[in-house]
Amino acid sequence: MKRRLALILVSLLLAPVPVGAAVFNPESFQLANGLQVVVIQNRRAPIVTHMVWYKVGDADAPDGQSGMPHLLEHLMFKGTKNLQPGQFSKIVARNGGRDNAFTGSDFTAYYQNVSADRLELVMKMESDRMANLTLDPKLIETERQVVLEERRTRTDNEPASRLREKMGPEQFAVHPYRNPVIGWERDIKAITPKDLKAFYQRWYAPNNAILIVAGDVTAQQVLGLAETYYAPIPASPLPKRERAVEPPPTGPKTVELRDKSVKQPLWLREYRAPSRRLDPERQSYALEVLETILAGGATSRFYESLVVRQKLAASAGASYSADRYDYSEFGFYASPNPGIPMARLEEAMEAEIARLIDGGVSEQEVARAKTRLIDAAVYARDSLSGGAYALGRALGTGQSINQVENWPERIAEVTADQVNAALRAVLTPKAAVTGRLLGEGM
């Protein structure tokens, strides 16, 4: 009788959650242990992308232990009670697939691209390391050195990365977004095996994870396998994602970095902006339209003005992503042409930003940008893994499937007045952090 009741409960929990039919048309379910399952069917080739996203990233690391989520990501390939160190990727490769992982400020994700008939194999291994990671102290020390070398190569020896790292604490005085995802060197060195084990046990649980499978597979096939391999893993009590609240900006602030190895100077400007999750006024959709107006190809505003017409810059544009759990940033960038002083480029960029704030954007610019964005959503359906990444990033940062599926509708509703209101709310001098990267003697 108990087993029958349990099966009824599981069946109820596995009932499809209705979502709008717009972009990826996913089917979504939740197992009894809290694991969210998302399936995106794509029959164009007999392959699948299998991803597990954990709702934990570097911004969830304890104080003084930045980089721990990234170090743990490395160690997830170093053995379980059932697999020897390194065996996970070797098995995937022997079966014609490839695998990897990545860590962000708000999430950590693991994926395998394999033939559809190998889905059960990778699901079995991925569920194994969700619950049975061994965390050998000797391997932790070895992998710590790998991470420190990665940091030296990608950050310490890359002036542009060092500039961005120096700008973080200027933008965020107390919020953990001030820390680099790879971690500060002193923090990486201080992390202990006990810290890592506690972090793994605290955050790596089915009720803090999202399983996304995209490709040549049905929802029922995925659910059958998920019940076999993920459902037996018990849920765990989860800590709240408690992060320091950042006070209002007090800028403008400027960071300058000079390095003799710099051949191509760089100018950056970043403003604190809303994320999709913390966006009561729906400014994030308007800012996505604005980014496309400013940086959407060779006919975009900044490229046309700075690169084509004034010939001051080799590149120029803007950037924005709404996929953050807390705050996001709206940024501008430019690199001067040879012989153009940084001060001349900065003056021109600031003039363009001032023109944007004063004059705003037109309905025609907004209409063209919306067409580009909505067309891109249509083309995204062609990608095997694009939907898995888009949904994983959204769900990992506190958004819903409906927000992803309804995104074209929200973009279509954006008006020029909304874009102009959003840009004037975000592009304020107090929120500006400027970075200059220069070579010696520049």
Coordinates of C-alpha atoms in Angstrom, one line a residue:
M1 CA 0.0 0.0 0.0
K2 CA 2.8 2.4 0.9
R3 CA 4.5 1.7 -2.4
R4 CA 1.2 2.4 -4.3
L5 CA 0.8 5.7 -2.5
A6 CA 4.4 6.6 -3.3
L7 CA 3.9 5.8 -7.0
I8 CA 0.7 8.0 -7.0
L9 CA 2.6 10.8 -5.4
V10 CA 5.5 10.6 -7.9
S11 CA 2.9 10.5 -10.7
L12 CA 1.3 13.7 -9.5
L13 CA 4.7 15.4 -9.1
L14 CA 5.7 14.3 -12.6
A15 CA 2.6 15.8 -14.2
P16 CA 3.8 18.3 -16.9
V17 CA 3.8 21.9 -15.8
P18 CA 2.1 23.9 -18.5
V19 CA 4.3 26.5 -20.0
G20 CA 3.8 28.8 -22.9
A21 CA 4.6 27.6 -26.4
A22 CA 7.0 30.3 -27.7
V23 CA 10.8 29.7 -27.9
F24 CA 11.9 26.2 -26.9
N25 CA 8.6 24.6 -26.0
P26 CA 10.1 22.6 -23.1
E27 CA 8.3 20.1 -20.9
S28 CA 9.1 20.5 -17.2
F29 CA 8.5 18.2 -14.2
Q30 CA 9.7 17.9 -10.6
L31 CA 10.7 14.7 -8.9
A32 CA 9.6 13.9 -5.4
N33 CA 13.1 14.9 -4.1
G34 CA 12.8 18.4 -5.6
L35 CA 14.9 17.9 -8.7
Q36 CA 13.5 20.0 -11.5
V37 CA 13.6 18.2 -14.9
V38 CA 13.4 20.1 -18.2
V39 CA 13.2 18.4 -21.6
I40 CA 13.6 20.1 -24.9
Q41 CA 12.9 17.8 -27.8
N42 CA 15.0 18.3 -31.0
R43 CA 14.9 15.5 -33.5
R44 CA 17.3 16.9 -36.1
A45 CA 20.1 14.5 -35.1
P46 CA 20.4 11.4 -32.9
I47 CA 22.3 13.2 -30.1
V48 CA 21.5 14.8 -26.8
T49 CA 22.9 17.5 -24.4
H50 CA 22.6 16.4 -20.8
M51 CA 23.1 19.2 -18.3
V52 CA 22.9 19.5 -14.5
W53 CA 22.8 23.1 -13.1
Y54 CA 23.3 23.7 -9.4
K55 CA 21.9 26.9 -8.0
V56 CA 25.1 27.9 -6.3
G57 CA 28.0 30.0 -7.6
D58 CA 30.9 32.0 -6.4
A59 CA 28.6 34.7 -4.8
D60 CA 27.5 31.9 -2.4
A61 CA 31.0 31.1 -1.2
P62 CA 31.6 32.0 2.5
D63 CA 33.6 35.1 3.2
G64 CA 37.3 34.6 2.6
Q65 CA 36.7 31.5 0.5
S66 CA 36.1 33.0 -3.0
G67 CA 36.9 30.5 -5.7
M68 CA 35.6 27.5 -3.7
P69 CA 32.7 26.7 -6.1
H70 CA 35.1 26.7 -9.0
L71 CA 37.6 24.5 -7.2
L72 CA 34.8 22.1 -6.3
E73 CA 33.8 22.1 -10.0
H74 CA 37.3 20.8 -10.8
L75 CA 37.1 18.2 -8.1
M76 CA 33.8 16.8 -9.4
F77 CA 36.0 15.1 -12.1
K78 CA 38.3 13.5 -9.5
G79 CA 36.4 10.5 -8.4
T80 CA 33.4 9.1 -6.6
K81 CA 32.8 5.9 -4.6
N82 CA 32.1 4.3 -8.0
L83 CA 34.5 6.0 -10.4
Q84 CA 38.3 6.5 -10.3
P85 CA 39.7 10.0 -10.7
G86 CA 39.5 11.1 -14.4
Q87 CA 37.4 8.1 -15.3
F88 CA 34.3 10.2 -15.9
S89 CA 35.6 12.2 -18.9
K90 CA 37.4 9.1 -20.3
I91 CA 34.2 7.1 -20.4
V92 CA 32.4 10.0 -22.1
A93 CA 35.1 10.2 -24.7
R94 CA 35.3 6.4 -25.3
N95 CA 31.6 6.6 -26.1
G96 CA 32.1 9.4 -28.6
G97 CA 30.9 12.3 -26.5
R98 CA 32.5 15.3 -24.8
D99 CA 31.9 16.8 -21.5
N100 CA 32.9 19.9 -19.4
A101 CA 31.7 22.2 -16.7
F102 CA 31.6 25.9 -15.9
T103 CA 31.1 28.1 -12.8
G104 CA 29.5 31.5 -12.6
S105 CA 28.7 34.0 -9.9
D106 CA 25.2 32.4 -9.4
F107 CA 25.4 28.8 -10.8
T108 CA 27.6 25.9 -11.5
A109 CA 26.8 23.6 -14.5
Y110 CA 28.0 20.2 -15.8
Y111 CA 27.2 18.9 -19.3
Q112 CA 27.8 16.1 -21.7
N113 CA 27.0 16.0 -25.5
V114 CA 26.5 12.3 -26.5
S115 CA 24.7 10.0 -28.8
A116 CA 21.1 9.7 -27.7
D117 CA 21.6 6.0 -26.9
R118 CA 24.3 7.0 -24.4
L119 CA 22.0 9.2 -22.3
E120 CA 21.5 6.6 -19.7
L121 CA 25.3 6.2 -19.3
V122 CA 25.9 9.9 -18.6
M123 CA 22.9 10.2 -16.4
K124 CA 24.1 7.4 -14.3
M125 CA 27.5 8.9 -13.9
E126 CA 26.2 12.5 -13.3
S127 CA 23.8 11.3 -10.6
D128 CA 26.6 9.4 -9.0
R129 CA 28.8 12.4 -8.5
M130 CA 25.8 14.4 -7.2
A131 CA 25.9 12.1 -4.1
N132 CA 29.1 10.2 -3.9
L133 CA 32.0 12.6 -4.5
T134 CA 35.1 11.4 -2.6
L135 CA 37.2 14.6 -2.2
D136 CA 40.6 13.0 -1.6
P137 CA 42.9 15.5 0.2
K138 CA 45.9 14.7 -2.0
L139 CA 43.8 15.3 -5.1
I140 CA 42.4 18.5 -3.6
E141 CA 46.0 19.8 -3.3
T142 CA 46.8 18.8 -6.8
E143 CA 43.7 20.5 -8.3
R144 CA 44.3 23.6 -6.1
Q145 CA 47.7 24.0 -8.0
V146 CA 45.9 23.5 -11.3
V147 CA 43.4 26.3 -10.4
L148 CA 46.2 28.6 -9.2
E149 CA 48.0 28.1 -12.5
E150 CA 44.7 28.7 -14.4
R151 CA 44.4 32.0 -12.4
R152 CA 48.0 33.0 -13.3
T153 CA 47.5 32.2 -17.0
R154 CA 44.0 33.7 -17.5
T155 CA 44.1 36.6 -15.0
D156 CA 47.5 37.5 -13.6
N157 CA 49.1 37.4 -17.0
E158 CA 46.2 39.0 -18.8
P159 CA 46.1 42.8 -18.2
A160 CA 42.5 43.1 -19.5
S161 CA 41.3 40.5 -17.0
R162 CA 43.2 42.2 -14.2
L163 CA 41.5 45.5 -15.1
R164 CA 38.1 43.9 -14.9
E165 CA 39.1 42.3 -11.6
K166 CA 40.1 45.7 -10.1
M167 CA 36.8 47.2 -11.3
G168 CA 34.7 44.7 -9.4
P169 CA 35.3 46.0 -5.9
E170 CA 34.7 49.5 -7.1
Q171 CA 31.2 48.5 -8.4
F172 CA 30.4 46.3 -5.4
A173 CA 31.6 47.5 -2.0
V174 CA 30.1 44.6 0.0
H175 CA 28.2 42.3 -2.3
P176 CA 30.1 39.1 -3.3
Y177 CA 30.0 40.0 -7.0
R178 CA 33.0 42.1 -6.1
N179 CA 35.0 38.8 -6.1
P180 CA 36.3 37.1 -9.3
V181 CA 34.7 33.8 -10.0
I182 CA 38.0 32.0 -10.0
G183 CA 38.7 33.5 -6.6
W184 CA 41.5 35.6 -5.1
E185 CA 44.8 33.8 -4.8
R186 CA 44.9 34.1 -1.0
D187 CA 41.4 32.6 -0.7
I188 CA 42.1 29.7 -3.0
K189 CA 45.2 28.8 -0.9
A190 CA 43.2 28.9 2.3
I191 CA 40.4 26.5 1.4
T192 CA 40.6 23.3 3.4
P193 CA 39.3 19.8 2.5
K194 CA 36.8 20.2 5.4
D195 CA 35.5 23.5 3.8
L196 CA 35.0 21.8 0.5
K197 CA 33.2 18.8 1.9
A198 CA 30.8 21.1 3.9
F199 CA 30.2 23.2 0.8
Y200 CA 29.4 20.1 -1.3
Q201 CA 27.1 18.7 1.2
R202 CA 25.3 22.0 1.7
W203 CA 24.6 22.9 -1.9
Y204 CA 24.9 19.7 -4.1
A205 CA 21.4 18.2 -3.6
P206 CA 18.6 17.3 -6.0
N207 CA 16.4 20.0 -4.6
N208 CA 19.0 22.6 -5.5
A209 CA 19.6 21.3 -9.0
I210 CA 18.0 21.5 -12.5
L211 CA 18.4 18.6 -14.9
I212 CA 18.0 19.7 -18.6
V213 CA 18.1 17.3 -21.5
A214 CA 17.8 18.6 -25.0
G215 CA 17.9 16.6 -28.2
D216 CA 16.5 13.4 -29.7
V217 CA 14.6 12.2 -26.7
T218 CA 11.1 12.3 -25.3
A219 CA 10.0 13.6 -21.9
Q220 CA 8.9 10.1 -20.9
Q221 CA 12.3 8.6 -21.7
V222 CA 14.0 11.3 -19.6
L223 CA 11.7 10.9 -16.7
G224 CA 12.1 7.1 -16.7
L225 CA 15.8 7.5 -16.5
A226 CA 15.6 10.3 -14.0
E227 CA 13.4 8.2 -11.7
T228 CA 16.0 5.4 -11.9
Y229 CA 19.1 7.5 -11.3
Y230 CA 18.2 10.8 -9.6
A231 CA 15.1 10.0 -7.7
P232 CA 16.8 7.8 -5.1
I233 CA 19.0 10.7 -4.0
P234 CA 17.4 12.3 -0.9
A235 CA 16.6 16.0 -0.7
S236 CA 18.6 18.0 1.8
P237 CA 17.8 21.1 3.9
L238 CA 19.1 24.1 1.8
P239 CA 20.6 27.3 3.2
K240 CA 19.1 30.6 2.1
R241 CA 21.1 32.5 -0.5
E242 CA 21.9 35.3 1.9
R243 CA 24.1 37.9 0.3
A244 CA 25.1 41.4 1.5
V245 CA 22.9 44.2 0.2
E246 CA 24.9 46.7 -1.8
P247 CA 24.4 50.3 -0.8
P248 CA 23.5 52.9 -3.5
P249 CA 26.4 53.8 -5.8
T250 CA 28.6 56.7 -4.7
G251 CA 30.7 57.1 -7.9
P252 CA 31.8 58.1 -10.3
K253 CA 34.9 55.9 -9.9
T254 CA 37.9 55.3 -12.1
V255 CA 40.5 52.5 -12.3
E256 CA 43.6 52.7 -14.4
L257 CA 46.0 49.9 -15.1
R258 CA 49.3 50.2 -17.0
D259 CA 51.3 47.2 -18.1
K260 CA 54.2 47.1 -20.5
S261 CA 52.7 44.1 -22.3
V262 CA 49.6 46.0 -23.4
K263 CA 49.6 46.5 -27.2
Q264 CA 45.9 47.3 -27.5
P265 CA 44.6 49.8 -25.0
L266 CA 41.0 49.4 -23.7
W267 CA 38.4 51.7 -22.3
L268 CA 35.5 50.3 -20.2
R269 CA 32.5 52.0 -18.5
E270 CA 30.1 50.0 -16.3
Y271 CA 26.8 51.0 -14.6
R272 CA 24.9 49.0 -12.0
A273 CA 21.7 47.8 -13.6
P274 CA 18.7 45.5 -12.7
S275 CA 18.7 41.8 -13.3
R276 CA 15.6 40.1 -14.6
R277 CA 14.8 38.6 -11.1
L278 CA 15.0 42.0 -9.4
D279 CA 13.2 44.1 -12.0
P280 CA 9.8 45.4 -10.8
E281 CA 9.7 48.0 -13.5
R282 CA 10.6 45.6 -16.3
Q283 CA 13.7 47.7 -17.2
S284 CA 15.7 44.6 -18.2
Y285 CA 13.7 44.0 -21.4
A286 CA 14.2 47.7 -22.4
L287 CA 17.9 47.4 -21.6
E288 CA 18.3 44.4 -23.8
V289 CA 16.7 46.4 -26.7
L290 CA 19.1 49.3 -25.9
E291 CA 22.1 47.0 -26.0
T292 CA 21.1 45.8 -29.5
I293 CA 20.7 49.4 -30.7
L294 CA 24.1 50.3 -29.4
A295 CA 26.0 47.1 -30.2
G296 CA 24.0 45.0 -32.6
G297 CA 26.4 44.8 -35.6
A298 CA 28.2 47.1 -38.0
T299 CA 25.2 49.5 -38.3
S300 CA 24.8 49.9 -34.5
R301 CA 25.1 53.4 -33.0
F302 CA 28.5 53.2 -31.3
Y303 CA 30.2 51.2 -34.1
E304 CA 28.9 53.4 -36.8
S305 CA 30.0 56.6 -34.9
L306 CA 33.3 55.6 -33.3
V307 CA 34.7 53.1 -35.8
V308 CA 33.2 53.9 -39.2
R309 CA 32.6 57.7 -39.2
Q310 CA 35.0 59.2 -36.6
K311 CA 37.6 56.4 -37.1
L312 CA 38.7 56.8 -33.5
A313 CA 38.2 53.2 -32.4
A314 CA 39.1 49.7 -33.6
S315 CA 36.0 48.4 -31.8
A316 CA 33.2 49.9 -29.7
G317 CA 30.0 48.7 -28.3
A318 CA 27.9 47.9 -25.2
S319 CA 27.0 44.8 -23.1
Y320 CA 24.2 43.8 -20.8
S321 CA 22.9 40.5 -19.4
A322 CA 19.7 40.2 -17.3
D323 CA 20.8 36.7 -16.2
R324 CA 22.0 37.6 -12.7
Y325 CA 20.5 36.5 -9.3
D326 CA 21.1 40.0 -7.8
Y327 CA 22.5 43.0 -9.6
S328 CA 23.6 43.2 -13.2
E329 CA 25.7 45.8 -15.1
F330 CA 25.2 47.8 -18.3
G331 CA 28.6 48.3 -19.9
F332 CA 30.4 50.2 -22.7
Y333 CA 33.7 49.3 -24.3
A334 CA 36.1 50.7 -26.9
S335 CA 39.7 50.2 -28.1
P336 CA 41.4 53.2 -29.8
N337 CA 42.9 53.0 -33.2
P338 CA 46.8 53.3 -33.4
G339 CA 47.8 56.9 -32.7
I340 CA 44.6 57.9 -31.0
P341 CA 45.2 59.0 -27.4
M342 CA 43.0 57.3 -24.7
A343 CA 41.8 60.8 -23.6
R344 CA 40.5 61.5 -27.1
L345 CA 38.6 58.2 -27.2
E346 CA 37.2 58.6 -23.8
E347 CA 36.0 62.1 -24.7
A348 CA 34.2 60.7 -27.8
M349 CA 32.6 57.8 -25.8
E350 CA 31.4 60.2 -23.1
A351 CA 29.9 62.5 -25.8
E352 CA 28.1 59.5 -27.3
I353 CA 26.7 58.5 -23.9
A354 CA 25.7 62.1 -23.2
R355 CA 23.9 62.3 -26.6
L356 CA 22.2 59.1 -25.8
I357 CA 20.9 60.3 -22.5
D358 CA 19.9 63.7 -23.8
G359 CA 18.3 62.7 -27.1
G360 CA 17.3 59.1 -26.3
V361 CA 16.5 56.5 -29.0
S362 CA 13.9 56.6 -31.7
E363 CA 10.9 54.4 -32.4
Q364 CA 12.6 53.3 -35.6
E365 CA 15.8 52.2 -33.7
V366 CA 13.7 50.3 -31.2
A367 CA 11.6 48.6 -34.0
R368 CA 14.8 47.4 -35.8
A369 CA 16.4 46.1 -32.5
K370 CA 13.2 44.2 -31.5
T371 CA 13.2 42.5 -34.9
R372 CA 16.8 41.4 -34.5
L373 CA 16.2 40.1 -31.0
I374 CA 13.0 38.2 -31.9
D375 CA 14.6 36.8 -35.1
A376 CA 17.5 35.6 -32.9
A377 CA 15.0 33.7 -30.6
V378 CA 13.6 31.9 -33.7
Y379 CA 17.1 30.9 -34.8
A380 CA 18.0 29.7 -31.3
R381 CA 15.6 26.8 -31.8
D382 CA 18.0 25.4 -34.4
S383 CA 20.7 24.8 -31.8
L384 CA 20.9 21.5 -29.9
S385 CA 22.3 23.0 -26.7
G386 CA 21.2 26.7 -27.0
G387 CA 17.9 26.0 -25.3
A388 CA 19.6 24.0 -22.5
Y389 CA 22.0 26.9 -21.8
A390 CA 19.3 29.6 -22.0
L391 CA 16.9 27.8 -19.7
G392 CA 19.8 26.8 -17.3
R393 CA 21.0 30.3 -16.9
A394 CA 17.5 31.6 -16.4
L395 CA 16.4 29.0 -13.8
G396 CA 19.8 29.2 -12.1
T397 CA 19.3 32.9 -11.5
G398 CA 15.8 32.7 -10.1
Q399 CA 13.7 33.1 -13.3
S400 CA 11.0 30.9 -14.6
I401 CA 10.4 28.8 -17.7
N402 CA 7.5 31.1 -18.6
Q403 CA 9.8 34.1 -18.5
V404 CA 12.1 32.4 -21.1
E405 CA 9.2 31.3 -23.2
N406 CA 7.4 34.6 -23.1
W407 CA 10.6 36.6 -23.7
P408 CA 9.7 37.5 -27.4
E409 CA 6.3 38.8 -26.3
R410 CA 7.9 41.0 -23.6
I411 CA 10.5 42.3 -26.1
A412 CA 7.8 43.0 -28.6
E413 CA 6.0 45.2 -26.0
V414 CA 9.0 47.4 -25.4
T415 CA 8.5 51.1 -26.5
A416 CA 11.0 53.8 -27.2
D417 CA 9.7 55.7 -24.1
Q418 CA 10.5 52.6 -21.9
V419 CA 14.0 52.3 -23.4
N420 CA 14.7 56.0 -22.8
A421 CA 13.3 55.8 -19.2
A422 CA 15.5 52.8 -18.5
L423 CA 18.7 54.3 -19.9
R424 CA 18.2 57.5 -18.0
A425 CA 17.6 55.6 -14.7
V426 CA 20.7 53.4 -15.2
L427 CA 23.2 55.6 -16.9
T428 CA 23.8 58.0 -14.0
P429 CA 27.2 59.5 -13.1
K430 CA 27.1 58.1 -9.5
A431 CA 26.8 54.5 -10.9
A432 CA 29.7 54.8 -13.3
V433 CA 32.9 52.9 -12.9
T434 CA 35.4 53.6 -15.6
G435 CA 38.4 51.4 -16.4
R436 CA 41.4 52.4 -18.6
L437 CA 44.0 49.8 -19.7
L438 CA 47.2 51.4 -21.1
G439 CA 50.7 50.3 -22.0
E440 CA 53.7 52.0 -20.6
G441 CA 54.3 55.4 -22.1
M442 CA 50.7 55.7 -23.5

